[in-house]
Amino acid sequence: MSMNGSETGGRLLGTARAGTIESMDCLVTISGSNGGRRIEISGAGAARFKEAMELKINEVLDRLSAPDVKVSVQDNGALDIVLGARVEAAVARYLGGGRS
Amino acid sequence: MRRTMLYLPGNNPNMLMRGYLFRPDGLILDLEDSVTASEKDAARILVREVLANREFGECEVTVRINGVDTELWRDDISSVVPAGAAGIRVPKVDTPRTVLDIDEELSEVESRSGIPQGSTKIFCLLESALGVWNAYDIATSSKRVAAIIPGGEDLAADLRANRSADGVELEWVRRMMIVAARAAGVDALDTVYPRITDDDGLRREAEFTKKLGFDGKSVIHPGQIQIIHEVYTPTEREVESAKRIVAAAREAASRGRGAVTVDGRMVDLPVVRRAEFTLTRAGIAFGEPEETPDGERRG
């Protein structure tokens, strides 16, 4: 299990990741949160598309009925559907099933 | 038309988003060899989302699933078929049993998802000597089978041969693939040419496989598409001849005559079919008379 960049996978100490920092991708990290849902976005789209990205992340978390989590996104130009797919994969891994 | 079918790694957003821009006839979103074991889950989600939300123009979009010898293939199918995959490329098909298992799973998923029964095609990769030997039985084991495709590296290894520049080790396999595909009424698609910087070698191989009768070739690099299209697209002379044959046949049919002469040669049904195939390959519609820009019908 690697936690350092392009190849990520699985759950580690209450944290799970999916995605990469390659072009048109994003690295999504999910960890526990005691204080409700929290979203942090950094990287290429952070300034211009923050609201749209938050909307997409919330939409995916709602669809998956995810528990309160902290979502950190390191973006490198990911389109909406890529962001959504990476959030879904990270949540599935966080919940322990690695399921789709 | 399946002159080129481009493999795209299933966990690579950049390639998945941009692959169709290179204008292959088809795309193969790959969940198998190009995806590491730890990323299979993420790739399946990404491919599902890309299928469900992206437009691919006129590309036929298929997915190479993981083999039936893994625990992944059923989940692969249940994710990508409802999302819109036109077909499933199945690795390591050795016997008709594999096709029947896939067919059954596809029927269940189509039924659950409100997709017309039988609409998802199966593309069979024959990657062992046994698979090649069973080619005809595999190709006829389900109406869903759209094509059979010989393996490359895996097949060469199973034959205890090495891939060579001239491909002599796969020559008999390719000839057999054509006979089996034609007898079964499915497409014969060739394996990839792995030397991505050897354009001359690619052109030679494509010319050889076209001569044998293949319908097209799998592609692992966008740079290979143009060369294969050049080889597989009929020349202007071939197109003009085919147009004359199809027009003459249509004219003869309208007069209630079966046979006709074109360019001093008797034209019968097999010749007309070959001419129609030439026009299809050239991207020219022949089913209806052509329309002029102002809407009047011609021909």
mmCIF file of C-alpha atoms in Angstrom:
data_model
loop_
_atom_site.group_PDB
_atom_site.id
_atom_site.type_symbol
_atom_site.label_atom_id
_atom_site.label_comp_id
_atom_site.label_asym_id
_atom_site.label_seq_id
_atom_site.Cartn_x
_atom_site.Cartn_y
_atom_site.Cartn_z
ATOM 1 C CA MET A 1 0.000 0.000 0.000
ATOM 2 C CA SER A 2 1.481 3.311 -1.066
ATOM 3 C CA MET A 3 0.525 6.683 0.366
ATOM 4 C CA ASN A 4 2.844 8.866 -1.626
ATOM 5 C CA GLY A 5 1.430 9.975 -4.932
ATOM 6 C CA SER A 6 0.450 8.315 -8.169
ATOM 7 C CA GLU A 7 -0.212 4.791 -6.907
ATOM 8 C CA THR A 8 -2.475 4.861 -3.914
ATOM 9 C CA GLY A 9 -4.826 2.420 -2.374
ATOM 10 C CA GLY A 10 -6.595 1.139 0.668
ATOM 11 C CA ARG A 11 -7.260 2.445 4.125
ATOM 12 C CA LEU A 12 -4.529 3.400 6.526
ATOM 13 C CA LEU A 13 -5.028 4.607 10.090
ATOM 14 C CA GLY A 14 -8.467 5.959 9.357
ATOM 15 C CA THR A 15 -7.403 7.489 6.054
ATOM 16 C CA ALA A 16 -8.068 6.355 2.505
ATOM 17 C CA ARG A 17 -6.961 7.741 -0.832
ATOM 18 C CA ALA A 18 -7.861 7.429 -4.484
ATOM 19 C CA GLY A 19 -6.573 9.083 -7.630
ATOM 20 C CA THR A 20 -3.218 10.500 -8.611
ATOM 21 C CA ILE A 21 -1.578 13.867 -9.111
ATOM 22 C CA GLU A 22 -1.118 13.192 -12.838
ATOM 23 C CA SER A 23 -2.545 15.618 -15.403
ATOM 24 C CA MET A 24 -6.379 15.727 -15.524
ATOM 25 C CA ASP A 25 -6.568 13.707 -12.298
ATOM 26 C CA CYS A 26 -6.817 14.538 -8.612
ATOM 27 C CA LEU A 27 -5.744 12.865 -5.396
ATOM 28 C CA VAL A 28 -8.601 12.527 -2.925
ATOM 29 C CA THR A 29 -7.930 11.772 0.734
ATOM 30 C CA ILE A 30 -10.732 10.830 3.097
ATOM 31 C CA SER A 31 -10.278 10.834 6.865
ATOM 32 C CA GLY A 32 -12.486 10.858 9.930
ATOM 33 C CA SER A 33 -14.123 14.042 11.152
ATOM 34 C CA ASN A 34 -15.754 14.739 14.475
ATOM 35 C CA GLY A 35 -17.129 18.084 13.463
ATOM 36 C CA GLY A 36 -19.369 17.350 10.451
ATOM 37 C CA ARG A 37 -18.371 17.187 6.823
ATOM 38 C CA ARG A 38 -15.250 19.165 5.852
ATOM 39 C CA ILE A 39 -13.833 19.802 2.396
ATOM 40 C CA GLU A 40 -10.388 21.152 1.495
ATOM 41 C CA ILE A 41 -9.316 21.786 -2.083
ATOM 42 C CA SER A 42 -5.841 22.692 -3.306
ATOM 43 C CA GLY A 43 -4.071 22.666 -6.649
ATOM 44 C CA ALA A 44 -5.009 23.631 -10.202
ATOM 45 C CA GLY A 45 -8.775 24.131 -9.881
ATOM 46 C CA ALA A 46 -8.841 25.390 -6.273
ATOM 47 C CA ALA A 47 -9.225 29.076 -7.038
ATOM 48 C CA ARG A 48 -11.498 29.053 -10.104
ATOM 49 C CA PHE A 49 -13.695 26.010 -9.586
ATOM 50 C CA LYS A 50 -13.870 25.646 -5.809
ATOM 51 C CA GLU A 51 -17.656 26.002 -5.579
ATOM 52 C CA ALA A 52 -18.392 23.630 -8.433
ATOM 53 C CA MET A 53 -15.954 21.097 -7.016
ATOM 54 C CA GLU A 54 -17.532 21.320 -3.555
ATOM 55 C CA LEU A 55 -20.931 20.810 -5.133
ATOM 56 C CA LYS A 56 -19.750 17.667 -6.911
ATOM 57 C CA ILE A 57 -18.060 16.293 -3.787
ATOM 58 C CA ASN A 58 -21.190 16.856 -1.691
ATOM 59 C CA GLU A 59 -23.347 15.258 -4.369
ATOM 60 C CA VAL A 60 -21.216 12.090 -4.318
ATOM 61 C CA LEU A 61 -21.033 11.949 -0.513
ATOM 62 C CA ASP A 62 -24.827 12.341 -0.297
ATOM 63 C CA ARG A 63 -25.406 9.643 -2.920
ATOM 64 C CA LEU A 64 -23.166 7.242 -1.008
ATOM 65 C CA SER A 65 -24.708 8.236 2.358
ATOM 66 C CA ALA A 66 -21.176 8.778 3.588
ATOM 67 C CA PRO A 67 -20.620 9.441 7.288
ATOM 68 C CA ASP A 68 -19.074 12.726 8.450
ATOM 69 C CA VAL A 69 -15.629 12.817 6.862
ATOM 70 C CA LYS A 70 -12.889 15.217 5.955
ATOM 71 C CA VAL A 71 -12.263 15.310 2.195
ATOM 72 C CA SER A 72 -8.969 16.723 0.939
ATOM 73 C CA VAL A 73 -8.519 17.154 -2.794
ATOM 74 C CA GLN A 74 -5.212 17.840 -4.507
ATOM 75 C CA ASP A 75 -6.315 18.808 -8.001
ATOM 76 C CA ASN A 76 -4.387 18.712 -11.239
ATOM 77 C CA GLY A 77 -7.088 19.688 -13.689
ATOM 78 C CA ALA A 78 -9.595 16.905 -13.033
ATOM 79 C CA LEU A 79 -12.930 17.212 -14.804
ATOM 80 C CA ASP A 80 -16.131 16.874 -12.820
ATOM 81 C CA ILE A 81 -16.643 13.202 -13.561
ATOM 82 C CA VAL A 82 -13.066 12.339 -12.612
ATOM 83 C CA LEU A 83 -13.405 14.188 -9.313
ATOM 84 C CA GLY A 84 -16.644 12.356 -8.604
ATOM 85 C CA ALA A 85 -15.121 8.969 -9.461
ATOM 86 C CA ARG A 86 -12.103 9.591 -7.247
ATOM 87 C CA VAL A 87 -14.245 10.700 -4.302
ATOM 88 C CA GLU A 88 -16.426 7.611 -4.688
ATOM 89 C CA ALA A 89 -13.392 5.298 -4.813
ATOM 90 C CA ALA A 90 -11.820 6.946 -1.764
ATOM 91 C CA VAL A 91 -15.046 6.717 0.235
ATOM 92 C CA ALA A 92 -15.456 3.032 -0.700
ATOM 93 C CA ARG A 93 -11.918 2.384 0.458
ATOM 94 C CA TYR A 94 -12.436 4.409 3.625
ATOM 95 C CA LEU A 95 -15.489 2.363 4.458
ATOM 96 C CA GLY A 96 -13.312 -0.673 4.092
ATOM 97 C CA GLY A 97 -14.896 -2.594 1.283
ATOM 98 C CA GLY A 98 -12.919 -1.315 -1.685
ATOM 99 C CA ARG A 99 -16.248 -1.619 -3.390
ATOM 100 C CA SER A 100 -17.683 0.162 -6.368
ATOM 101 C CA MET B 1 -16.265 -0.405 -39.237
ATOM 102 C CA ARG B 2 -13.503 -1.595 -36.939
ATOM 103 C CA ARG B 3 -10.275 -0.675 -38.696
ATOM 104 C CA THR B 4 -8.732 0.521 -35.439
ATOM 105 C CA MET B 5 -9.716 -0.132 -31.832
ATOM 106 C CA LEU B 6 -7.571 1.867 -29.410
ATOM 107 C CA TYR B 7 -6.788 0.559 -25.922
ATOM 108 C CA LEU B 8 -7.017 3.199 -23.176
ATOM 109 C CA PRO B 9 -5.777 2.445 -19.633
ATOM 110 C CA GLY B 10 -8.826 2.395 -17.366
ATOM 111 C CA ASN B 11 -7.287 4.343 -14.510
ATOM 112 C CA ASN B 12 -5.819 7.158 -16.586
ATOM 113 C CA PRO B 13 -8.258 10.115 -16.874
ATOM 114 C CA ASN B 14 -6.087 11.940 -19.371
ATOM 115 C CA MET B 15 -6.124 9.064 -21.842
ATOM 116 C CA LEU B 16 -9.770 8.177 -21.192
ATOM 117 C CA MET B 17 -10.881 11.743 -21.910
ATOM 118 C CA ARG B 18 -8.688 12.383 -24.946
ATOM 119 C CA GLY B 19 -8.493 8.995 -26.676
ATOM 120 C CA TYR B 20 -11.407 9.561 -29.031
ATOM 121 C CA LEU B 21 -9.833 12.779 -30.324
ATOM 122 C CA PHE B 22 -7.398 10.618 -32.300
ATOM 123 C CA ARG B 23 -10.412 9.325 -34.232
ATOM 124 C CA PRO B 24 -10.054 5.571 -33.983
ATOM 125 C CA ASP B 25 -13.059 3.550 -35.135
ATOM 126 C CA GLY B 26 -13.375 2.122 -31.643
ATOM 127 C CA LEU B 27 -12.133 2.524 -28.091
ATOM 128 C CA ILE B 28 -11.325 -0.205 -25.585
ATOM 129 C CA LEU B 29 -11.449 1.111 -22.027
ATOM 130 C CA ASP B 30 -9.162 -1.337 -20.282
ATOM 131 C CA LEU B 31 -9.748 -2.758 -16.825
ATOM 132 C CA GLU B 32 -7.353 -5.664 -17.269
ATOM 133 C CA ASP B 33 -3.612 -5.596 -17.918
ATOM 134 C CA SER B 34 -3.067 -1.827 -17.833
ATOM 135 C CA VAL B 35 -4.548 -1.517 -14.320
ATOM 136 C CA THR B 36 -2.596 -2.671 -11.259
ATOM 137 C CA ALA B 37 -4.335 -4.981 -8.782
ATOM 138 C CA SER B 38 -4.590 -2.257 -6.122
ATOM 139 C CA GLU B 39 -6.335 0.128 -8.554
ATOM 140 C CA LYS B 40 -8.965 -2.210 -10.017
ATOM 141 C CA ASP B 41 -11.723 -0.712 -7.820
ATOM 142 C CA ALA B 42 -10.903 2.894 -8.711
ATOM 143 C CA ALA B 43 -10.536 2.125 -12.421
ATOM 144 C CA ARG B 44 -13.927 0.404 -12.527
ATOM 145 C CA ILE B 45 -15.601 3.476 -11.031
ATOM 146 C CA LEU B 46 -13.741 5.859 -13.320
ATOM 147 C CA VAL B 47 -14.551 3.865 -16.463
ATOM 148 C CA ARG B 48 -18.205 3.642 -15.426
ATOM 149 C CA GLU B 49 -18.407 7.416 -14.965
ATOM 150 C CA VAL B 50 -16.607 8.128 -18.225
ATOM 151 C CA LEU B 51 -18.948 5.800 -20.120
ATOM 152 C CA ALA B 52 -22.043 7.290 -18.534
ATOM 153 C CA ASN B 53 -21.115 10.942 -18.968
ATOM 154 C CA ARG B 54 -18.878 11.406 -21.997
ATOM 155 C CA GLU B 55 -19.644 11.614 -25.692
ATOM 156 C CA PHE B 56 -17.348 9.652 -27.977
ATOM 157 C CA GLY B 57 -18.581 10.729 -31.370
ATOM 158 C CA GLU B 58 -18.950 7.782 -33.705
ATOM 159 C CA CYS B 59 -16.480 5.584 -31.811
ATOM 160 C CA GLU B 60 -17.684 2.135 -30.787
ATOM 161 C CA VAL B 61 -16.823 2.040 -27.088
ATOM 162 C CA THR B 62 -16.080 -1.310 -25.476
ATOM 163 C CA VAL B 63 -14.489 -2.367 -22.198
ATOM 164 C CA ARG B 64 -11.872 -5.047 -21.684
ATOM 165 C CA ILE B 65 -12.938 -6.705 -18.458
ATOM 166 C CA ASN B 66 -10.846 -8.885 -16.178
ATOM 167 C CA GLY B 67 -10.759 -12.571 -17.044
ATOM 168 C CA VAL B 68 -13.262 -15.163 -15.859
ATOM 169 C CA ASP B 69 -10.411 -16.691 -13.864
ATOM 170 C CA THR B 70 -10.564 -13.643 -11.522
ATOM 171 C CA GLU B 71 -13.164 -12.525 -8.988
ATOM 172 C CA LEU B 72 -13.521 -9.215 -10.779
ATOM 173 C CA TRP B 73 -15.324 -9.906 -14.035
ATOM 174 C CA ARG B 74 -18.910 -9.993 -12.778
ATOM 175 C CA ASP B 75 -18.525 -6.634 -11.016
ATOM 176 C CA ASP B 76 -16.824 -5.256 -14.130
ATOM 177 C CA ILE B 77 -19.845 -6.220 -16.239
ATOM 178 C CA SER B 78 -22.440 -4.983 -13.773
ATOM 179 C CA SER B 79 -20.668 -1.596 -13.616
ATOM 180 C CA VAL B 80 -19.923 -0.867 -17.247
ATOM 181 C CA VAL B 81 -22.883 -2.364 -19.122
ATOM 182 C CA PRO B 82 -25.567 -0.177 -17.512
ATOM 183 C CA ALA B 83 -23.219 2.784 -18.056
ATOM 184 C CA GLY B 84 -23.361 2.272 -21.804
ATOM 185 C CA ALA B 85 -20.603 -0.086 -22.996
ATOM 186 C CA ALA B 86 -21.462 -1.288 -26.494
ATOM 187 C CA GLY B 87 -19.447 -4.417 -25.988
ATOM 188 C CA ILE B 88 -17.220 -6.400 -23.685
ATOM 189 C CA ARG B 89 -13.759 -7.542 -24.724
ATOM 190 C CA VAL B 90 -13.093 -10.773 -22.883
ATOM 191 C CA PRO B 91 -9.504 -11.896 -22.290
ATOM 192 C CA LYS B 92 -8.285 -15.497 -22.350
ATOM 193 C CA VAL B 93 -11.264 -17.135 -24.014
ATOM 194 C CA ASP B 94 -10.229 -20.800 -24.354
ATOM 195 C CA THR B 95 -13.567 -22.551 -24.834
ATOM 196 C CA PRO B 96 -17.210 -21.733 -25.627
ATOM 197 C CA ARG B 97 -17.959 -22.199 -21.907
ATOM 198 C CA THR B 98 -16.383 -18.809 -21.172
ATOM 199 C CA VAL B 99 -18.587 -17.103 -23.740
ATOM 200 C CA LEU B 100 -21.691 -18.800 -22.370
ATOM 201 C CA ASP B 101 -20.852 -17.621 -18.832
ATOM 202 C CA ILE B 102 -20.368 -14.062 -20.066
ATOM 203 C CA ASP B 103 -23.534 -14.229 -22.169
ATOM 204 C CA GLU B 104 -25.571 -15.351 -19.157
ATOM 205 C CA GLU B 105 -24.178 -12.583 -16.963
ATOM 206 C CA LEU B 106 -24.820 -9.972 -19.663
ATOM 207 C CA SER B 107 -28.427 -11.145 -20.019
ATOM 208 C CA GLU B 108 -28.990 -10.734 -16.280
ATOM 209 C CA VAL B 109 -27.442 -7.276 -16.203
ATOM 210 C CA GLU B 110 -29.327 -6.157 -19.315
ATOM 211 C CA SER B 111 -32.556 -7.412 -17.798
ATOM 212 C CA ARG B 112 -31.937 -5.570 -14.494
ATOM 213 C CA SER B 113 -30.949 -2.381 -16.285
ATOM 214 C CA GLY B 114 -33.667 -2.165 -18.910
ATOM 215 C CA ILE B 115 -31.206 -2.658 -21.757
ATOM 216 C CA PRO B 116 -32.512 -4.595 -24.806
ATOM 217 C CA GLN B 117 -31.602 -8.271 -24.472
ATOM 218 C CA GLY B 118 -28.604 -9.266 -26.535
ATOM 219 C CA SER B 119 -27.521 -5.751 -27.416
ATOM 220 C CA THR B 120 -24.156 -5.933 -25.630
ATOM 221 C CA LYS B 121 -21.595 -7.511 -27.929
ATOM 222 C CA ILE B 122 -18.783 -9.882 -26.972
ATOM 223 C CA PHE B 123 -15.290 -9.556 -28.421
ATOM 224 C CA CYS B 124 -13.255 -12.697 -27.757
ATOM 225 C CA LEU B 125 -9.500 -12.570 -27.199
ATOM 226 C CA LEU B 126 -8.018 -15.951 -28.062
ATOM 227 C CA GLU B 127 -4.753 -15.959 -26.138
ATOM 228 C CA SER B 128 -3.862 -19.646 -26.004
ATOM 229 C CA ALA B 129 -3.365 -22.492 -28.433
ATOM 230 C CA LEU B 130 -6.575 -24.032 -27.105
ATOM 231 C CA GLY B 131 -8.504 -20.831 -27.716
ATOM 232 C CA VAL B 132 -7.236 -20.616 -31.291
ATOM 233 C CA TRP B 133 -8.039 -24.286 -31.894
ATOM 234 C CA ASN B 134 -11.616 -23.635 -30.664
ATOM 235 C CA ALA B 135 -11.993 -20.385 -32.622
ATOM 236 C CA TYR B 136 -15.020 -21.381 -34.703
ATOM 237 C CA ASP B 137 -16.865 -22.981 -31.761
ATOM 238 C CA ILE B 138 -16.178 -19.881 -29.673
ATOM 239 C CA ALA B 139 -17.313 -17.522 -32.427
ATOM 240 C CA THR B 140 -20.591 -19.421 -32.878
ATOM 241 C CA SER B 141 -21.330 -20.018 -29.181
ATOM 242 C CA SER B 142 -23.390 -16.831 -28.781
ATOM 243 C CA LYS B 143 -25.140 -14.391 -31.084
ATOM 244 C CA ARG B 144 -23.444 -11.671 -29.100
ATOM 245 C CA VAL B 145 -19.996 -12.537 -30.463
ATOM 246 C CA ALA B 146 -18.980 -9.690 -32.764
ATOM 247 C CA ALA B 147 -15.334 -10.560 -33.323
ATOM 248 C CA ILE B 148 -12.505 -12.913 -32.538
ATOM 249 C CA ILE B 149 -9.047 -11.522 -31.923
ATOM 250 C CA PRO B 150 -5.808 -13.497 -31.672
ATOM 251 C CA GLY B 151 -3.620 -12.778 -28.663
ATOM 252 C CA GLY B 152 -0.112 -11.428 -29.049
ATOM 253 C CA GLU B 153 2.403 -11.959 -26.283
ATOM 254 C CA ASP B 154 0.374 -14.488 -24.280
ATOM 255 C CA LEU B 155 -0.385 -16.524 -27.354
ATOM 256 C CA ALA B 156 3.227 -16.513 -28.543
ATOM 257 C CA ALA B 157 4.317 -17.684 -25.094
ATOM 258 C CA ASP B 158 1.703 -20.449 -25.077
ATOM 259 C CA LEU B 159 2.959 -21.552 -28.499
ATOM 260 C CA ARG B 160 6.493 -21.556 -26.983
ATOM 261 C CA ALA B 161 7.570 -18.966 -29.532
ATOM 262 C CA ASN B 162 8.831 -15.399 -29.289
ATOM 263 C CA ARG B 163 7.272 -12.349 -30.948
ATOM 264 C CA SER B 164 9.442 -11.569 -33.950
ATOM 265 C CA ALA B 165 9.635 -8.529 -36.181
ATOM 266 C CA ASP B 166 8.031 -10.370 -39.110
ATOM 267 C CA GLY B 167 5.406 -12.117 -36.962
ATOM 268 C CA VAL B 168 6.043 -15.516 -38.514
ATOM 269 C CA GLU B 169 5.066 -17.266 -35.273
ATOM 270 C CA LEU B 170 1.504 -15.916 -35.567
ATOM 271 C CA GLU B 171 1.113 -16.345 -39.313
ATOM 272 C CA TRP B 172 -0.833 -19.615 -39.255
ATOM 273 C CA VAL B 173 -2.929 -18.384 -36.334
ATOM 274 C CA ARG B 174 -3.936 -15.311 -38.315
ATOM 275 C CA ARG B 175 -4.923 -17.356 -41.356
ATOM 276 C CA MET B 176 -6.993 -19.661 -39.173
ATOM 277 C CA MET B 177 -8.628 -16.689 -37.469
ATOM 278 C CA ILE B 178 -9.907 -15.452 -40.833
ATOM 279 C CA VAL B 179 -11.348 -18.829 -41.801
ATOM 280 C CA ALA B 180 -13.048 -19.251 -38.410
ATOM 281 C CA ALA B 181 -14.413 -15.698 -38.384
ATOM 282 C CA ARG B 182 -15.773 -15.867 -41.916
ATOM 283 C CA ALA B 183 -17.320 -19.286 -41.335
ATOM 284 C CA ALA B 184 -18.987 -17.942 -38.183
ATOM 285 C CA GLY B 185 -19.998 -14.610 -39.678
ATOM 286 C CA VAL B 186 -18.085 -12.441 -37.205
ATOM 287 C CA ASP B 187 -15.277 -9.909 -37.593
ATOM 288 C CA ALA B 188 -11.627 -10.875 -37.448
ATOM 289 C CA LEU B 189 -9.590 -8.223 -35.657
ATOM 290 C CA ASP B 190 -5.828 -8.442 -35.411
ATOM 291 C CA THR B 191 -3.715 -8.161 -32.272
ATOM 292 C CA VAL B 192 -1.686 -5.041 -31.442
ATOM 293 C CA TYR B 193 1.666 -4.201 -33.010
ATOM 294 C CA PRO B 194 3.826 -3.694 -29.930
ATOM 295 C CA ARG B 195 6.768 -1.757 -31.447
ATOM 296 C CA ILE B 196 5.228 1.678 -31.174
ATOM 297 C CA THR B 197 8.115 3.571 -32.799
ATOM 298 C CA ASP B 198 8.433 1.233 -35.797
ATOM 299 C CA ASP B 199 6.037 2.780 -38.319
ATOM 300 C CA ASP B 200 7.404 0.782 -41.253
ATOM 301 C CA GLY B 201 6.968 -2.468 -39.372
ATOM 302 C CA LEU B 202 3.417 -1.506 -38.436
ATOM 303 C CA ARG B 203 2.562 -0.678 -42.043
ATOM 304 C CA ARG B 204 3.999 -3.993 -43.280
ATOM 305 C CA GLU B 205 2.040 -5.950 -40.683
ATOM 306 C CA ALA B 206 -1.202 -4.047 -41.391
ATOM 307 C CA GLU B 207 -0.785 -4.590 -45.147
ATOM 308 C CA PHE B 208 -0.263 -8.297 -44.537
ATOM 309 C CA THR B 209 -3.293 -8.685 -42.263
ATOM 310 C CA LYS B 210 -5.500 -6.660 -44.612
ATOM 311 C CA LYS B 211 -4.419 -8.938 -47.454
ATOM 312 C CA LEU B 212 -5.425 -11.959 -45.359
ATOM 313 C CA GLY B 213 -8.885 -10.442 -44.891
ATOM 314 C CA PHE B 214 -8.818 -8.932 -41.403
ATOM 315 C CA ASP B 215 -11.368 -6.201 -40.615
ATOM 316 C CA GLY B 216 -8.966 -4.173 -38.510
ATOM 317 C CA LYS B 217 -6.389 -4.108 -35.789
ATOM 318 C CA SER B 218 -6.139 -3.362 -32.099
ATOM 319 C CA VAL B 219 -4.023 -0.303 -31.329
ATOM 320 C CA ILE B 220 -1.941 0.568 -28.275
ATOM 321 C CA HIS B 221 -0.706 4.014 -29.300
ATOM 322 C CA PRO B 222 -2.635 6.851 -30.992
ATOM 323 C CA GLY B 223 0.255 7.314 -33.422
ATOM 324 C CA GLN B 224 -0.570 3.952 -34.999
ATOM 325 C CA ILE B 225 -4.113 4.926 -36.015
ATOM 326 C CA GLN B 226 -3.358 6.974 -39.131
ATOM 327 C CA ILE B 227 -1.089 4.326 -40.632
ATOM 328 C CA ILE B 228 -3.633 1.548 -40.150
ATOM 329 C CA HIS B 229 -6.434 3.702 -41.556
ATOM 330 C CA GLU B 230 -4.310 4.427 -44.625
ATOM 331 C CA VAL B 231 -3.729 0.735 -45.163
ATOM 332 C CA TYR B 232 -7.300 -0.376 -44.479
ATOM 333 C CA THR B 233 -9.049 2.434 -46.361
ATOM 334 C CA PRO B 234 -9.690 1.579 -50.026
ATOM 335 C CA THR B 235 -7.851 3.538 -52.704
ATOM 336 C CA GLU B 236 -9.695 6.088 -54.863
ATOM 337 C CA ARG B 237 -9.600 3.655 -57.783
ATOM 338 C CA GLU B 238 -11.103 0.844 -55.686
ATOM 339 C CA VAL B 239 -13.839 3.202 -54.480
ATOM 340 C CA GLU B 240 -14.730 4.377 -57.988
ATOM 341 C CA SER B 241 -14.914 0.808 -59.242
ATOM 342 C CA ALA B 242 -17.082 -0.219 -56.286
ATOM 343 C CA LYS B 243 -19.421 2.729 -56.894
ATOM 344 C CA ARG B 244 -19.885 1.698 -60.536
ATOM 345 C CA ILE B 245 -20.617 -1.894 -59.518
ATOM 346 C CA VAL B 246 -23.154 -0.942 -56.838
ATOM 347 C CA ALA B 247 -24.872 1.570 -59.139
ATOM 348 C CA ALA B 248 -25.059 -0.971 -61.971
ATOM 349 C CA ALA B 249 -26.435 -3.648 -59.639
ATOM 350 C CA ARG B 250 -29.101 -1.232 -58.383
ATOM 351 C CA GLU B 251 -30.016 -0.299 -61.919
ATOM 352 C CA ALA B 252 -30.224 -3.976 -62.923
ATOM 353 C CA ALA B 253 -32.380 -4.787 -59.907
ATOM 354 C CA SER B 254 -34.784 -1.954 -60.746
ATOM 355 C CA ARG B 255 -35.206 -3.508 -64.205
ATOM 356 C CA GLY B 256 -35.694 -6.953 -62.744
ATOM 357 C CA ARG B 257 -32.355 -8.270 -63.983
ATOM 358 C CA GLY B 258 -29.981 -10.284 -61.765
ATOM 359 C CA ALA B 259 -26.625 -9.994 -63.513
ATOM 360 C CA VAL B 260 -24.925 -7.065 -65.201
ATOM 361 C CA THR B 261 -21.601 -6.225 -66.831
ATOM 362 C CA VAL B 262 -19.291 -3.503 -65.458
ATOM 363 C CA ASP B 263 -15.919 -2.596 -66.973
ATOM 364 C CA GLY B 264 -16.151 -5.697 -69.153
ATOM 365 C CA ARG B 265 -16.656 -8.018 -66.208
ATOM 366 C CA MET B 266 -19.737 -9.992 -65.215
ATOM 367 C CA VAL B 267 -20.981 -8.731 -61.873
ATOM 368 C CA ASP B 268 -22.915 -11.125 -59.688
ATOM 369 C CA LEU B 269 -23.927 -11.083 -56.035
ATOM 370 C CA PRO B 270 -20.529 -11.861 -54.404
ATOM 371 C CA VAL B 271 -18.923 -9.076 -56.435
ATOM 372 C CA VAL B 272 -21.655 -6.628 -55.402
ATOM 373 C CA ARG B 273 -21.227 -7.588 -51.748
ATOM 374 C CA ARG B 274 -17.481 -7.043 -51.975
ATOM 375 C CA ALA B 275 -18.078 -3.657 -53.605
ATOM 376 C CA GLU B 276 -20.521 -2.699 -50.839
ATOM 377 C CA PHE B 277 -17.934 -3.724 -48.264
ATOM 378 C CA THR B 278 -15.334 -1.563 -50.019
ATOM 379 C CA LEU B 279 -17.688 1.448 -49.817
ATOM 380 C CA THR B 280 -18.430 0.754 -46.141
ATOM 381 C CA ARG B 281 -14.728 0.654 -45.421
ATOM 382 C CA ALA B 282 -14.320 3.945 -47.297
ATOM 383 C CA GLY B 283 -17.029 5.478 -45.108
ATOM 384 C CA ILE B 284 -19.478 5.871 -48.008
ATOM 385 C CA ALA B 285 -23.151 5.041 -47.545
ATOM 386 C CA PHE B 286 -24.533 2.898 -50.336
ATOM 387 C CA GLY B 287 -27.946 1.904 -49.004
ATOM 388 C CA GLU B 288 -29.790 4.933 -50.366
ATOM 389 C CA PRO B 289 -29.207 7.155 -53.378
ATOM 390 C CA GLU B 290 -26.897 10.050 -52.548
ATOM 391 C CA GLU B 291 -28.452 13.438 -51.812
ATOM 392 C CA THR B 292 -27.296 16.617 -53.436
ATOM 393 C CA PRO B 293 -26.674 19.711 -51.262
ATOM 394 C CA ASP B 294 -30.058 21.194 -52.278
ATOM 395 C CA GLY B 295 -31.822 18.059 -51.116
ATOM 396 C CA GLU B 296 -32.501 16.469 -54.519
ATOM 397 C CA ARG B 297 -31.814 12.798 -54.808
ATOM 398 C CA ARG B 298 -29.158 11.608 -57.149
ATOM 399 C CA GLY B 299 -28.260 8.244 -58.661
#
